[in-house]
Coordinates of C-alpha atoms and ligand atoms in Angstrom, one line a residue:
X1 CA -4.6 -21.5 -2.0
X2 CA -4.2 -17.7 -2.9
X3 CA -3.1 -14.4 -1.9
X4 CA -3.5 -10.7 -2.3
X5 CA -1.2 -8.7 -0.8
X6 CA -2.0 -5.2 -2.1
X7 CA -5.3 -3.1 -1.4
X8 CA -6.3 -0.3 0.2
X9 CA -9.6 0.5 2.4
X10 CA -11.1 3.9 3.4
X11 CA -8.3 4.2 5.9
X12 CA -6.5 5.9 3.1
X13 CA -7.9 5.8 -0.3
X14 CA -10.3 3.4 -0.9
X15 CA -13.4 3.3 -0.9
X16 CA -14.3 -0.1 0.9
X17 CA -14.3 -0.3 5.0
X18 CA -12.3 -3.2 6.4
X19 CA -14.9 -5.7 6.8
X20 CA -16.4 -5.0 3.3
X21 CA -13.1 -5.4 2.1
X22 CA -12.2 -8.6 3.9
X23 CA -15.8 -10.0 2.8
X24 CA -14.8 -9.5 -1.4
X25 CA -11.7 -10.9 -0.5
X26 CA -13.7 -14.5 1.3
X27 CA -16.2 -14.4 -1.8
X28 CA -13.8 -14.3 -4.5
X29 CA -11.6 -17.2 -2.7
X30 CA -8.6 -15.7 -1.1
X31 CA -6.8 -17.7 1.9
X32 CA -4.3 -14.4 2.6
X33 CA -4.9 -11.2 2.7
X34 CA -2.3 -7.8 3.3
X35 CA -3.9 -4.6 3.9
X36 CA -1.4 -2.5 2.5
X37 CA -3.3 1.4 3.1
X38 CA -0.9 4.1 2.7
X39 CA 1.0 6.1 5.5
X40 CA -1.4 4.0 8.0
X41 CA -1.7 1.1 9.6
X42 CA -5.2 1.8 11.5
X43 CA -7.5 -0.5 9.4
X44 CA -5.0 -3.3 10.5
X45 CA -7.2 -4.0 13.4
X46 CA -10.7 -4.1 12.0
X47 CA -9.3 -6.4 8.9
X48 CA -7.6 -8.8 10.9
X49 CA -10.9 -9.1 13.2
X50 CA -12.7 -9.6 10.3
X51 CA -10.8 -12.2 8.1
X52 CA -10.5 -14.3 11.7
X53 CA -14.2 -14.5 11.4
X54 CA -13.4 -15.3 7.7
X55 CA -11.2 -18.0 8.7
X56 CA -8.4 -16.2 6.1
X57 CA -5.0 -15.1 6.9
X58 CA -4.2 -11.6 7.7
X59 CA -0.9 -10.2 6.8
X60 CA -0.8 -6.5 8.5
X61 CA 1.2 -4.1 6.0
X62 CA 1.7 -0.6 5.0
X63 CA 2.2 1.3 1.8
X64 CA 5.3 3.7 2.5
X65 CA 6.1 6.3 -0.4
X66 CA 9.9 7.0 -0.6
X67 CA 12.9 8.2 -2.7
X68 CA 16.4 6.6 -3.4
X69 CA 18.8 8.8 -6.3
X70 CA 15.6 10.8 -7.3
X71 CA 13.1 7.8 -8.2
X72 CA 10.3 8.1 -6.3
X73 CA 9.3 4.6 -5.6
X74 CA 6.3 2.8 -3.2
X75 CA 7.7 0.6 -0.6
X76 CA 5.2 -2.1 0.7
X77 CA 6.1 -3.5 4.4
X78 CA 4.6 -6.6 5.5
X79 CA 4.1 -8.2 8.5
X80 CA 5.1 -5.0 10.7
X81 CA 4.5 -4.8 14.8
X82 CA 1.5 -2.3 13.9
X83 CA 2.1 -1.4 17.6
X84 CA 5.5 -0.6 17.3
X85 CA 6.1 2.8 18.8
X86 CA 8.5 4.3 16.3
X87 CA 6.8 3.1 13.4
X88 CA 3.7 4.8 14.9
X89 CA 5.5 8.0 15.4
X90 CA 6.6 8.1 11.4
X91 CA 3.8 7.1 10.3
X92 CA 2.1 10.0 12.3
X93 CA 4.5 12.0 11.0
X94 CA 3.7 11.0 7.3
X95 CA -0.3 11.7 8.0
X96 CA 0.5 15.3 8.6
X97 CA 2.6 16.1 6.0
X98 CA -0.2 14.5 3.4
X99 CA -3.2 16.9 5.2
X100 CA -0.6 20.1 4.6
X101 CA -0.4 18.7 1.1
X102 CA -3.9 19.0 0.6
X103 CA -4.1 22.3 2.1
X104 CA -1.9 23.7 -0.8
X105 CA -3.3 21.8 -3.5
X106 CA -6.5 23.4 -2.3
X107 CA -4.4 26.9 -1.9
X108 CA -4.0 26.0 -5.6
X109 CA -7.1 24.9 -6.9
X110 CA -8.4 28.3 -5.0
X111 CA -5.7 30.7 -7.3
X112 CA -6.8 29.2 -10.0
X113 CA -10.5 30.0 -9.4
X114 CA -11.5 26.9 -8.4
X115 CA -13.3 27.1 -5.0
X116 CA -12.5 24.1 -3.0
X117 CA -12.0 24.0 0.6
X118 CA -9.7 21.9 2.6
X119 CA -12.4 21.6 5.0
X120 CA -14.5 19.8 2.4
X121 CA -11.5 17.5 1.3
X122 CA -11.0 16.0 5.0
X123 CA -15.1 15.7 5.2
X124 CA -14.8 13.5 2.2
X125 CA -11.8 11.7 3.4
X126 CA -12.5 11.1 6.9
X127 CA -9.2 9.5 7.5
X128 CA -5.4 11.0 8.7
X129 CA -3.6 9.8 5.1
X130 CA -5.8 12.1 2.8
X131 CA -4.4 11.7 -0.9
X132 CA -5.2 13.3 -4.3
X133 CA -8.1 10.8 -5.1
X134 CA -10.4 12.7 -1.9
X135 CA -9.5 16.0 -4.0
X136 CA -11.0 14.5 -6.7
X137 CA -13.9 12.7 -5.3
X138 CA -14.5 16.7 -3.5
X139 CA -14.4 18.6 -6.6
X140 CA -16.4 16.0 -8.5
X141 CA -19.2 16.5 -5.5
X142 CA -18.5 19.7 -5.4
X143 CA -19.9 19.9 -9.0
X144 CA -16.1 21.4 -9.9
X145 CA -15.2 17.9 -12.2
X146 CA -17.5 15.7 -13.7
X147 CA -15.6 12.4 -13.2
X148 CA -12.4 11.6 -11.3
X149 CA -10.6 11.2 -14.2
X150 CA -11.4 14.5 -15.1
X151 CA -10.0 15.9 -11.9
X152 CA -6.6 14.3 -12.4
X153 CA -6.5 15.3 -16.1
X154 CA -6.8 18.7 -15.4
X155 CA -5.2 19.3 -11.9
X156 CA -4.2 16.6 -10.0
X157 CA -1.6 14.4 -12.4
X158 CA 1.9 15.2 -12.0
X159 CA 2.7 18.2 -13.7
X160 CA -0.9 20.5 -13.7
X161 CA -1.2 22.9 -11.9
X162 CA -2.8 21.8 -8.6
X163 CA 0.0 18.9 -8.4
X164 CA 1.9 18.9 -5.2
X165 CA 5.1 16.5 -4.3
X166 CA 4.6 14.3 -1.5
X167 CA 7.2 14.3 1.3
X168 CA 9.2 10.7 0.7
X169 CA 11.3 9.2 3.5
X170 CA 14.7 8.1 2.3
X171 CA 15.3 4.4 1.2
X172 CA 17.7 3.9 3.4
X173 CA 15.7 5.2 7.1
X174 CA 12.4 3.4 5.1
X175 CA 13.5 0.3 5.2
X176 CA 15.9 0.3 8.4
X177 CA 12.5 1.3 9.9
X178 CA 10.5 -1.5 8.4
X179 CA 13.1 -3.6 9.5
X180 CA 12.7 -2.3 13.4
X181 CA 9.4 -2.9 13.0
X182 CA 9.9 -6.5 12.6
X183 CA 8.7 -6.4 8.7
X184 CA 10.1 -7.2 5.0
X185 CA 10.6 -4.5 2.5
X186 CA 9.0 -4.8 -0.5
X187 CA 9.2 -2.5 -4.2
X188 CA 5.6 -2.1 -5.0
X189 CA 4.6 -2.3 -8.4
X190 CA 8.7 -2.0 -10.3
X191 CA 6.7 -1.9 -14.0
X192 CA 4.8 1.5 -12.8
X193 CA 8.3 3.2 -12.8
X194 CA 11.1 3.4 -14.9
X195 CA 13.5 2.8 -11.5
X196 CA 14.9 -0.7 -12.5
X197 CA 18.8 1.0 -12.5
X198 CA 18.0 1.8 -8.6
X199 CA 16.5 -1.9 -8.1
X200 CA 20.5 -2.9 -6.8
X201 CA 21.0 0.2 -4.5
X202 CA 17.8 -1.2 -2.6
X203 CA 19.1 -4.5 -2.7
X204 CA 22.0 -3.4 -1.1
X205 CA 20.1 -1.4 1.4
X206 CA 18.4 -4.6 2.6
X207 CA 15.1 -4.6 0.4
X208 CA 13.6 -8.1 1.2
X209 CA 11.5 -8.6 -2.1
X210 CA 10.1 -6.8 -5.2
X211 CA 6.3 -6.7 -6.2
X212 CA 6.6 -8.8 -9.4
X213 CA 2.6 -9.3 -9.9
X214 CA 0.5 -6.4 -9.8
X215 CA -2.9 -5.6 -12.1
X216 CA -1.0 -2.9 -14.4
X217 CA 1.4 -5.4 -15.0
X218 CA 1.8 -7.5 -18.1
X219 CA 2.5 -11.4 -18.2
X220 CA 6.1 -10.1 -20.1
X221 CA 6.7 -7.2 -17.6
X222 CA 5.9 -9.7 -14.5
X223 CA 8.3 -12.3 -16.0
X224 CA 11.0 -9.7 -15.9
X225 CA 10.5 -8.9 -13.1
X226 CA 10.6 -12.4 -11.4
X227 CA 13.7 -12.9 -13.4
X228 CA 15.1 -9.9 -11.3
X229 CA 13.8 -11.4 -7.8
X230 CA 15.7 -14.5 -8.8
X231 CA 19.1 -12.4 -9.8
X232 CA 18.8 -10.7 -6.7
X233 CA 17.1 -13.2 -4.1
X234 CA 14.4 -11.1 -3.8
X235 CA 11.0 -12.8 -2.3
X236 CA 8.1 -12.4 -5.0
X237 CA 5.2 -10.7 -4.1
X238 CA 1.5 -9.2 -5.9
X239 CA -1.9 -8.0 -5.4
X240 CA -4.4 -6.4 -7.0
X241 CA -3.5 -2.8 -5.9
X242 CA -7.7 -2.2 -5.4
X243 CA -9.0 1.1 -4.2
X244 CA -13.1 -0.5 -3.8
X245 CA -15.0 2.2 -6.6
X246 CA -12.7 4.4 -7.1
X247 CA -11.8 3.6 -10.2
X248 CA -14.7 2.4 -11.9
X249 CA -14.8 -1.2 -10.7
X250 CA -12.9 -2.9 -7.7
X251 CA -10.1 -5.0 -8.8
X252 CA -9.9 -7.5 -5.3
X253 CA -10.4 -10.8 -6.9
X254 CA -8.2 -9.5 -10.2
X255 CA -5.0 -11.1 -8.5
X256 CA -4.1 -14.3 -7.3
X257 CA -0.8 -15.1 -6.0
X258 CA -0.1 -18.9 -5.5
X259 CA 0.0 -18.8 -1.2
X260 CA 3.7 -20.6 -1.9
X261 CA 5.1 -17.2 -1.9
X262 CA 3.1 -15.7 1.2
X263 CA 5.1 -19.1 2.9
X264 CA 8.1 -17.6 1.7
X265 CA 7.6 -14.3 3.3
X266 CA 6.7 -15.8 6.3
X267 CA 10.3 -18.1 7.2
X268 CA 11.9 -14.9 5.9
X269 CA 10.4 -13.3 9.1
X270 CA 10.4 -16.1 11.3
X271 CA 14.0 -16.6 10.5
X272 CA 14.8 -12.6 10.8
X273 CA 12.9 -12.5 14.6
X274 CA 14.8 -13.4 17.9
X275 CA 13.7 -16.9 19.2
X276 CA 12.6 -16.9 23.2
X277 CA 13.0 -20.4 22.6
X278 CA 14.6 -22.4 20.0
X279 CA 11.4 -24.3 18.8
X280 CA 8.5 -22.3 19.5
X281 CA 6.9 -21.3 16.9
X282 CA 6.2 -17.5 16.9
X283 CA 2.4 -17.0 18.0
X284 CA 1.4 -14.6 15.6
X285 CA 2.9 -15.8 12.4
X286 CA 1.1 -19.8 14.0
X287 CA -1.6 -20.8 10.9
X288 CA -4.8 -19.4 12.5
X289 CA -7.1 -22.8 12.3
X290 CA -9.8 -22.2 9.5
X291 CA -13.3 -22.8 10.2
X292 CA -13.6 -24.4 7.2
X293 CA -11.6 -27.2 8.3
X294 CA -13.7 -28.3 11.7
Ligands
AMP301 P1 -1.3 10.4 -3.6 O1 -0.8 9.3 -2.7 O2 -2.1 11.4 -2.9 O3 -0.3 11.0 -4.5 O4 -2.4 9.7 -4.6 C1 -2.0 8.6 -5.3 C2 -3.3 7.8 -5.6 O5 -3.9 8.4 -6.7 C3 -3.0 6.4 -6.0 O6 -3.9 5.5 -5.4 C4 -3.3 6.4 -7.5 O7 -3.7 5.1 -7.9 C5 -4.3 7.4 -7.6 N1 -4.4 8.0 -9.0 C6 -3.3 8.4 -9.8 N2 -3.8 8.8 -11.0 C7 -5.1 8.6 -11.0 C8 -6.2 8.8 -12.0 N3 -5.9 9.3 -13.2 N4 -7.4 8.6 -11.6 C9 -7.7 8.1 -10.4 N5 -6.8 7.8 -9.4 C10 -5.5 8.1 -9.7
ZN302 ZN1 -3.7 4.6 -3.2
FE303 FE1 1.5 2.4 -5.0
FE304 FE1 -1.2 0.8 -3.5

């Protein structure tokens, strides 16, 4: 049995819609699945609808960008109370901050004499955690770029001139509030950053485990990494990080975590959660039965 525990749908930005999401997951053989969108937890509904009709595991999850000694790192958090009203609050919070943000790249792109309008963005977009890759997508249909690639080349990498900074949440209230929420905080892809020196401060902070397979990352760099999870007692994690067509070709099906680590995750929870009674197991963490065993 395998796992992905990293993608994105058109909630934020990918291109795929829950169900078409949770349908390449099925076909390529997944058991376990973590929508992991960032600043949002709205597709959680729709994909956990439709892997129970899959007969696959849903792990609801958010992708959380924040900042700890001025390393900007992503912070995955699994198995969160989507309902839970604070969360709901940041994450609202979060959504806002990214449509400003696209309002002054677009301020921007419009100095620079390119004429895009925010308006056009949040057409494209059609969701409340707009990022840079709906600019892109809008100036390449806008006839502005010719690829996406192009667009971040020239404007939207870190460092040109339409980049903007996102707003990042402190380690420290990220993963207290990951924690309220009943989930396990998680370093997203450590190999993307150079941020290995902050790796103990988030330890100490209560980080639960560290991404250690992820599709940028090497067989050596995911071996250091699990050599770091096992230092620290970190749980292991990976996906396949896919964002559907947006960058060329969709990489669910790219990453197969052995499910021995979703287990893991889910007895650190169970263990973390008040118990009504002593033996009961925790109704939404139960297996779900699989059709394909009746
Ligand atoms: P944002 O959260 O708005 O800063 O956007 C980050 C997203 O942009 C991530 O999903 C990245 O994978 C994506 N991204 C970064 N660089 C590129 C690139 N050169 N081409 C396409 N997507 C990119
Ligand atoms: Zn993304
Ligand atoms: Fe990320
Ligand atoms: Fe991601």
């Amino acid at each position: 049995m395998f796992a992905d525990l990293h993608m994105h749908t058109s909630f934020s930005d990918g291109t795929y819609t829950p169900e078409e999401l949770a349908g390449h997951a099925h076909r390529h053989g997944l058991s376990a699945i973590a929508l992991t969108d960032h600043d949002t937890v709205e597709g959680c509904e729709r994909m956990q609808a439709a892997c129970d009709r899959l007969g696959m595991e849903f792990i609801p999850a958010t992708e959380l960008t924040i900042e700890i000694e001025g390393h900007e790192i992503h912070l995955l958090a699994y198995f969160i109370d989507i309902r839970h009203p604070r969360l709901l609050t940041e994450l609202a919070k979060f959504q806002l901050v990214r449509q400003n943000r696209i309002r002054e790249m677009c301020a921007r792109l419009n100095q620079l004499g390119v004429p895009l309008a925010a308006e056009a963005v949040f057409k494209i977009a059609n969701c409340r955690a707009p990022g840079r890759p709906h600019v892109g997508r809008a100036l390449v249909a806008a006839g502005l770029c010719k690829t996406l690639d192009e667009a971040f080349q020239r404007f939207l990498k870190q460092g040109r001139p339409a980049w903007v900074p996102k707003f990042k949440m402190s380690a420290a209230s990220a993963i207290a509030l990951v924690h309220e929420a009943g989930g396990l905080a998680v370093m997203a892809h450590p190999g993307l950053n150079q941020s290995d020196e902050v790796i103990p401060a988030l330890v100490a902070l209560g980080m639960d485990g560290i991404e250690c397979f992820h599709t940028r990352h090497s067989t050596a760099t995911s071996e250091h990494y699990l050599m770091l999870a096992e230092q620290h007692d970190l749980l292991v994690t990976g996906g396949s990080d896919c964002h559907g067509m947006n960058k060329g070709k969709p990489l669910i099906g790219t990453m197969k975590l052995p499910y021995t680590h979703v287990a893991a995750l889910k007895s650190r929870v169970q263990s973390r959660r008040p118990r009504a009674k002593d033996t009961s197991p925790i109704p939404s963490l139960a297996p779900r039965p699989s059709p394909l065993d009746s």
